[in-house]
Short mmCIF file of C-alpha atoms and ligand atoms in Angstrom, two decimals:
data_model
loop_
_atom_site.label_atom_id
_atom_site.label_comp_id
_atom_site.label_asym_id
_atom_site.label_seq_id
_atom_site.Cartn_x
_atom_site.Cartn_y
_atom_site.Cartn_z
CA MET A 65 -2.74 16.25 24.20
CA LYS A 66 0.33 15.14 22.63
CA PRO A 67 -0.07 12.51 19.93
CA THR A 68 1.75 9.32 20.49
CA SER A 69 3.28 6.72 18.13
CA PRO A 70 2.36 3.17 18.42
CA PRO A 71 5.61 2.20 20.07
CA ARG A 72 4.98 4.79 22.64
CA ARG A 73 1.65 3.59 23.25
CA HIS A 74 2.67 -0.11 23.37
CA ARG A 75 5.69 0.19 25.44
CA ARG A 76 5.09 -3.28 27.01
CA ARG A 77 4.63 -6.38 25.13
CA ASN A 78 1.26 -6.14 23.33
CA ALA A 79 -1.23 -9.02 23.30
CA LEU A 80 -2.28 -8.05 19.80
CA ALA A 81 1.32 -7.95 18.46
CA LEU A 82 2.07 -10.73 16.08
CA ILE A 83 5.35 -12.75 16.35
CA LEU A 84 6.77 -12.10 12.77
CA ALA A 85 10.22 -13.17 13.17
CA PRO A 86 9.94 -16.96 12.22
CA ILE A 87 7.94 -15.89 9.09
CA ALA A 88 10.43 -13.31 8.06
CA LEU A 89 13.24 -15.53 8.53
CA ALA A 90 11.88 -18.39 6.85
CA GLY A 91 12.21 -16.83 3.43
CA CYS A 92 10.38 -18.19 0.37
CA SER A 93 11.12 -19.14 -3.01
CA GLY A 94 9.36 -19.67 -6.23
CA GLY A 95 6.78 -17.28 -7.76
CA ASP A 96 3.16 -16.59 -6.81
CA SER A 97 0.76 -14.40 -8.58
CA SER A 98 -1.13 -13.00 -5.54
CA GLY A 99 -0.05 -9.50 -6.36
CA ASP A 100 -0.52 -9.61 -10.12
CA GLY A 101 -1.54 -6.23 -11.51
CA LEU A 102 -0.90 -4.56 -7.95
CA ARG A 103 0.88 -1.30 -8.04
CA VAL A 104 2.64 -0.35 -4.79
CA GLY A 105 4.94 2.52 -4.04
CA PHE A 106 7.74 2.01 -1.74
CA ALA A 107 9.17 5.08 -0.11
CA GLN A 108 12.63 4.11 1.51
CA ALA A 109 14.35 6.49 3.91
CA GLY A 110 17.90 5.79 2.50
CA ALA A 111 20.62 3.20 2.29
CA GLU A 112 22.65 4.27 5.29
CA SER A 113 23.12 0.93 6.79
CA ALA A 114 23.53 -2.93 5.92
CA TRP A 115 20.19 -3.27 7.64
CA ARG A 116 18.30 -0.87 5.34
CA ARG A 117 19.89 -2.26 2.20
CA ALA A 118 18.71 -5.77 3.26
CA GLU A 119 15.21 -4.23 3.94
CA THR A 120 15.19 -2.85 0.39
CA THR A 121 16.27 -6.12 -1.18
CA SER A 122 13.60 -8.03 0.89
CA ILE A 123 10.76 -5.79 -0.27
CA LYS A 124 11.95 -5.52 -3.99
CA ALA A 125 12.46 -9.47 -4.01
CA GLU A 126 8.93 -9.99 -2.47
CA ALA A 127 7.35 -7.72 -5.05
CA GLU A 128 8.78 -9.60 -7.75
CA LYS A 129 7.90 -12.79 -6.52
CA ARG A 130 4.27 -11.88 -6.12
CA GLY A 131 4.03 -10.11 -9.48
CA VAL A 132 3.59 -6.55 -7.82
CA ASP A 133 4.52 -3.59 -9.92
CA LEU A 134 6.71 -1.92 -7.37
CA LYS A 135 7.74 1.86 -7.65
CA PHE A 136 10.62 2.52 -5.62
CA ALA A 137 12.06 5.88 -4.24
CA ASP A 138 15.22 6.29 -2.09
CA ALA A 139 14.92 9.56 -0.02
CA GLN A 140 18.63 9.53 0.60
CA GLY A 141 18.23 10.50 4.14
CA LYS A 142 16.10 13.58 3.53
CA GLN A 143 12.53 13.83 4.77
CA GLU A 144 11.41 16.34 2.19
CA ASN A 145 12.32 13.69 -0.65
CA GLN A 146 10.43 11.19 1.26
CA ILE A 147 7.36 13.27 1.48
CA ALA A 148 7.67 14.21 -2.24
CA ALA A 149 8.01 10.56 -3.06
CA VAL A 150 4.73 9.79 -1.19
CA ARG A 151 2.83 12.69 -3.00
CA ASP A 152 4.30 11.27 -6.46
CA PHE A 153 2.71 7.91 -5.47
CA ILE A 154 -0.44 9.43 -4.69
CA ALA A 155 -0.62 11.22 -7.97
CA GLN A 156 0.04 8.07 -9.79
CA SER A 157 -2.97 6.29 -7.84
CA VAL A 158 -1.02 3.39 -6.69
CA ASP A 159 -2.94 0.67 -4.83
CA ALA A 160 -0.82 0.98 -1.51
CA ILE A 161 2.10 2.74 -0.10
CA ILE A 162 4.93 1.23 1.98
CA LEU A 163 6.60 3.86 3.77
CA ALA A 164 9.84 3.39 6.15
CA PRO A 165 9.72 6.86 7.67
CA ILE A 166 13.15 8.50 8.25
CA VAL A 167 11.90 10.55 11.38
CA GLU A 168 8.85 10.13 13.73
CA THR A 169 7.25 13.54 13.16
CA GLY A 170 6.06 15.74 10.20
CA TRP A 171 3.81 13.06 8.55
CA ASP A 172 0.29 14.29 9.29
CA ASP A 173 -0.26 16.37 5.94
CA VAL A 174 0.92 13.82 3.52
CA LEU A 175 -0.57 10.84 5.24
CA THR A 176 -4.09 12.76 5.33
CA GLU A 177 -3.53 13.23 1.53
CA ALA A 178 -2.96 9.48 1.03
CA LYS A 179 -6.01 8.78 3.34
CA ASP A 180 -8.20 11.31 1.37
CA ALA A 181 -7.17 9.60 -1.90
CA GLY A 182 -8.19 6.11 -0.30
CA ILE A 183 -4.59 4.73 -0.67
CA PRO A 184 -3.52 2.56 2.46
CA VAL A 185 -0.25 3.16 3.92
CA VAL A 186 1.73 0.29 5.54
CA LEU A 187 4.64 1.65 7.77
CA VAL A 188 7.76 -0.56 7.86
CA ASP A 189 10.56 -0.64 10.43
CA ARG A 190 10.02 2.93 12.14
CA GLY A 191 7.01 4.36 13.72
CA VAL A 192 5.53 7.86 13.15
CA ASP A 193 4.07 10.40 15.78
CA VAL A 194 0.85 11.55 14.35
CA GLY A 195 -2.33 12.87 15.72
CA ASP A 196 -4.62 10.37 14.14
CA ASP A 197 -3.83 6.55 14.11
CA SER A 198 -6.33 6.00 11.12
CA LEU A 199 -3.56 7.80 8.86
CA TYR A 200 -1.88 4.48 8.51
CA ALA A 201 -3.04 0.93 8.36
CA THR A 202 -0.41 -0.80 10.43
CA LEU A 203 3.30 -0.63 11.51
CA ILE A 204 5.45 -3.61 11.11
CA ALA A 205 8.38 -3.07 13.42
CA SER A 206 10.68 -4.22 16.24
CA ASP A 207 10.07 -2.96 19.79
CA PHE A 208 13.22 -0.57 19.98
CA VAL A 209 12.64 0.42 23.63
CA THR A 210 13.14 -3.30 24.29
CA GLU A 211 16.10 -3.66 22.35
CA GLY A 212 17.86 -0.80 24.04
CA GLN A 213 16.96 -2.32 27.51
CA MET A 214 18.32 -5.77 26.47
CA VAL A 215 21.62 -4.14 25.83
CA GLY A 216 21.71 -2.18 28.88
CA GLU A 217 20.78 -5.30 30.84
CA TRP A 218 23.36 -7.38 29.32
CA LEU A 219 26.05 -4.74 30.05
CA ALA A 220 24.90 -4.39 33.69
CA GLU A 221 25.20 -8.01 34.37
CA LYS A 222 28.67 -8.54 32.62
CA THR A 223 30.32 -5.50 34.41
CA SER A 224 28.37 -6.01 37.63
CA GLY A 225 26.89 -2.65 37.21
CA ASN A 226 30.20 -0.82 36.77
CA ALA A 227 30.76 0.75 33.11
CA LYS A 228 31.86 4.25 31.68
CA ILE A 229 30.11 4.32 28.41
CA ILE A 230 30.09 6.16 25.07
CA GLN A 231 26.56 5.91 23.29
CA LEU A 232 26.50 6.48 19.41
CA GLU A 233 22.98 7.39 18.70
CA GLY A 234 21.13 6.88 15.40
CA THR A 235 19.56 9.64 12.98
CA PRO A 236 18.27 12.25 15.36
CA GLY A 237 14.44 12.20 15.48
CA ALA A 238 14.19 8.54 14.08
CA ALA A 239 12.24 6.31 16.14
CA PRO A 240 14.86 3.63 16.80
CA ALA A 241 17.21 6.39 17.85
CA ILE A 242 14.85 7.87 20.45
CA ASP A 243 13.61 4.50 21.62
CA ARG A 244 17.01 2.66 21.77
CA LYS A 245 18.35 5.40 23.87
CA LYS A 246 15.32 5.40 26.03
CA GLY A 247 15.53 1.74 26.88
CA PHE A 248 19.11 1.75 27.46
CA ASP A 249 18.89 4.73 29.87
CA ASP A 250 16.03 2.74 31.79
CA ALA A 251 18.16 -0.36 32.08
CA ILE A 252 21.21 1.58 33.34
CA ALA A 253 19.35 3.79 35.75
CA ALA A 254 19.22 1.25 38.43
CA HIS A 255 23.11 1.00 38.39
CA PRO A 256 24.86 3.98 39.84
CA GLY A 257 28.10 2.48 38.88
CA MET A 258 27.09 2.84 35.00
CA THR A 259 27.58 6.23 33.80
CA LEU A 260 27.44 7.67 30.34
CA LEU A 261 30.55 9.65 29.33
CA ALA A 262 29.11 11.02 25.96
CA SER A 263 26.24 10.44 23.67
CA GLN A 264 26.22 11.52 19.95
CA SER A 265 24.74 10.67 16.84
CA GLY A 266 26.64 8.59 14.26
CA GLU A 267 23.79 8.83 11.81
CA PHE A 268 23.30 5.01 11.63
CA ASN A 269 26.41 4.81 9.19
CA ILE A 270 30.02 3.35 9.52
CA GLU A 271 31.96 6.42 8.37
CA LYS A 272 30.10 8.69 10.78
CA GLY A 273 30.33 6.19 13.63
CA LYS A 274 34.25 6.07 13.17
CA GLU A 275 34.50 9.76 12.99
CA VAL A 276 32.45 10.53 16.02
CA MET A 277 34.15 7.74 18.16
CA GLU A 278 37.50 8.95 17.15
CA ALA A 279 36.48 12.48 18.26
CA LEU A 280 35.13 11.12 21.44
CA LEU A 281 38.29 8.88 22.16
CA ALA A 282 40.37 12.03 22.03
CA GLN A 283 38.63 13.10 25.25
CA HIS A 284 37.61 9.73 26.94
CA ALA A 285 40.19 7.20 25.71
CA GLY A 286 41.58 6.89 29.35
CA SER A 287 38.13 6.12 31.04
CA VAL A 288 35.88 4.61 28.52
CA THR A 289 35.06 0.91 29.24
CA ALA A 290 32.04 0.31 26.74
CA VAL A 291 30.63 1.46 23.64
CA TYR A 292 26.88 1.24 22.88
CA ALA A 293 26.15 1.77 19.32
CA HIS A 294 22.38 2.01 17.97
CA ASN A 295 23.30 -0.04 15.14
CA ASP A 296 25.91 -2.40 13.71
CA ASP A 297 27.30 -0.04 11.21
CA MET A 298 28.15 2.54 13.88
CA ALA A 299 29.60 -0.35 16.04
CA LEU A 300 31.75 -1.59 13.30
CA GLY A 301 33.00 2.21 12.74
CA ALA A 302 33.64 2.41 16.58
CA VAL A 303 35.67 -0.90 16.42
CA GLN A 304 37.96 0.67 13.74
CA ALA A 305 38.36 3.86 15.66
CA LEU A 306 39.31 1.89 18.89
CA GLU A 307 41.89 -0.11 16.87
CA ALA A 308 43.40 2.99 15.48
CA ALA A 309 43.55 4.35 18.85
CA GLY A 310 45.71 1.24 19.94
CA LYS A 311 42.84 -0.39 21.99
CA LYS A 312 41.52 -3.76 21.64
CA PRO A 313 37.80 -3.64 20.92
CA GLY A 314 35.85 -6.37 22.78
CA GLU A 315 38.55 -6.57 25.47
CA ASP A 316 39.84 -3.12 26.61
CA VAL A 317 36.47 -1.56 25.53
CA LEU A 318 33.25 -3.60 25.33
CA VAL A 319 31.25 -3.07 22.07
CA LEU A 320 27.60 -3.47 22.04
CA SER A 321 25.29 -3.10 18.98
CA ILE A 322 21.92 -3.58 17.61
CA ASP A 323 20.71 -5.14 14.22
CA GLY A 324 22.51 -8.46 14.08
CA GLY A 325 23.73 -8.41 10.42
CA LYS A 326 26.54 -10.75 9.12
CA ALA A 327 29.50 -8.20 9.58
CA ALA A 328 28.71 -7.56 13.17
CA LEU A 329 28.09 -11.07 14.05
CA ASP A 330 31.35 -11.92 12.37
CA ALA A 331 33.06 -9.44 14.64
CA LEU A 332 31.29 -11.02 17.58
CA VAL A 333 32.64 -14.47 16.79
CA ASN A 334 36.16 -12.66 16.40
CA GLY A 335 35.75 -11.29 19.79
CA ARG A 336 35.89 -7.45 18.75
CA ILE A 337 32.06 -7.04 19.45
CA ASN A 338 30.52 -8.64 22.66
CA CYS A 339 26.93 -8.23 22.29
CA VAL A 340 24.52 -7.72 19.36
CA VAL A 341 20.51 -7.48 19.76
CA GLU A 342 18.80 -8.43 16.64
CA CYS A 343 16.53 -6.28 14.66
CA LEU A 344 15.10 -7.96 11.75
CA PRO A 345 14.94 -6.25 8.40
CA LEU A 346 13.37 -8.96 6.14
CA LEU A 347 10.03 -7.31 6.09
CA GLY A 348 8.95 -7.82 2.40
CA PRO A 349 6.76 -10.91 2.96
CA ASN A 350 5.09 -9.14 6.16
CA ALA A 351 4.47 -5.94 4.17
CA PHE A 352 2.84 -7.49 1.14
CA ASP A 353 0.68 -9.91 3.28
CA ALA A 354 -0.49 -6.81 5.19
CA ILE A 355 -1.39 -5.13 1.74
CA GLU A 356 -3.34 -8.17 0.62
CA LYS A 357 -5.19 -8.43 3.95
CA ILE A 358 -6.10 -4.64 3.80
CA ARG A 359 -7.37 -5.19 0.36
CA SER A 360 -9.42 -8.10 1.43
CA GLY A 361 -11.09 -5.72 3.99
CA GLU A 362 -9.28 -7.02 7.06
CA THR A 363 -8.48 -4.46 9.86
CA LEU A 364 -4.82 -4.97 11.12
CA PRO A 365 -3.35 -4.38 14.59
CA LYS A 366 -1.89 -0.87 14.69
CA TRP A 367 1.49 -2.41 15.53
CA GLN A 368 2.63 -5.90 14.26
CA LYS A 369 5.68 -6.54 16.32
CA VAL A 370 8.79 -8.24 15.16
CA GLU A 371 10.50 -10.27 17.92
CA ASP A 372 14.21 -10.08 18.19
CA GLN A 373 16.81 -12.16 20.00
CA LEU A 374 20.22 -11.45 21.72
CA PHE A 375 23.62 -12.69 20.44
CA ASP A 376 26.73 -13.04 22.48
CA ALA A 377 29.69 -15.43 22.75
CA THR A 378 27.63 -18.10 24.48
CA ASN A 379 25.29 -18.58 21.65
CA THR A 380 26.86 -17.51 18.36
CA ASP A 381 29.39 -19.39 16.20
CA ALA A 382 30.93 -19.13 12.77
CA ASP A 383 28.60 -21.72 11.28
CA PHE A 384 25.46 -19.71 12.29
CA VAL A 385 27.10 -16.35 10.96
CA ALA A 386 27.90 -17.97 7.59
CA ASN A 387 24.23 -18.93 7.07
CA ARG A 388 22.85 -15.57 8.27
CA PRO A 389 20.50 -14.25 5.52
CA TYR A 390 21.61 -10.57 5.98
O1 GYE B 132 18.65 -0.47 12.94
C1 GYE B 132 19.64 0.79 11.29
C2 GYE B 132 18.92 1.56 10.25
O2 GYE B 132 14.96 1.55 11.22
C3 GYE B 132 15.28 -0.40 12.43
O3 GYE B 132 17.65 2.07 10.70
C4 GYE B 132 15.73 0.52 11.48
C5 GYE B 132 17.31 1.08 11.59
C6 GYE B 132 18.40 -0.10 11.78
O4 GYE B 132 19.66 2.43 9.45
O5 GYE B 132 20.55 0.01 10.99
#
């Protein structure tokens, strides 16, 4: 039987899921000593997006606040680097590992090594596809299928089910790329007037998003009416490509995105992006709470879901964006 990741198993809203957004956004100040002496390894996927840089900052800041000795490794977008980092943390006998897995598959061996060494693994932001759920303690992440659906439904409503769409996908094999595509496909399937002109990876970064959009515009400039980017950075790259091609993003071509960082929300307020579904990156407090609970013997739900909202011109203004924490 094909193993399934938690997001696949729990496609629908899960009764066990915790509502984490208010906790994540509240932020905290001042020090506490709850993590004094704790040694934790954080294997980060890379630094491709503003979202991921905000996540790294959140986890580092929370470690410092709690007095945790954090060992940080940036895999620079390569799974082999990330696997090597996890192995290195195991060799150092850390107390726990936080892993933001770059892709879904290929984790069984190294997670088994962590389990055999008695080191709990907390997954943050992206899920894995492993044969045995006991290889990790919990996943703290958004529901990417729902995010894609929210974007698709917004577009269907605004265009009365008529759109010719370019989709900029995230990193191939990454949970948010797979699931955001699926959610969007599901939402537009009911609308025969909504068609995908092209769908290509922009690797979750602004330069690649711009480059791919430029290439796709060379073929589809005359017909495209909407761009759906799997993250803010690629949406901002697409905005640049549209402007360079003499189009007005937000008017001639609708632009839709996921993440909800300051730069994309600013573009939304300025009318160059039309819809942004949030995905919260401030996971530090949740990750270290999870580690403390595991250490006190608690069993955590396999997926602690982060709740996200949708932004468009009706509910977003400059004051809100100015106070956006990432
Ligand atoms: O949306 C994107 C990042 O894994 C949820 O990764 C995360 C995604 C996020 O690079 O901006």
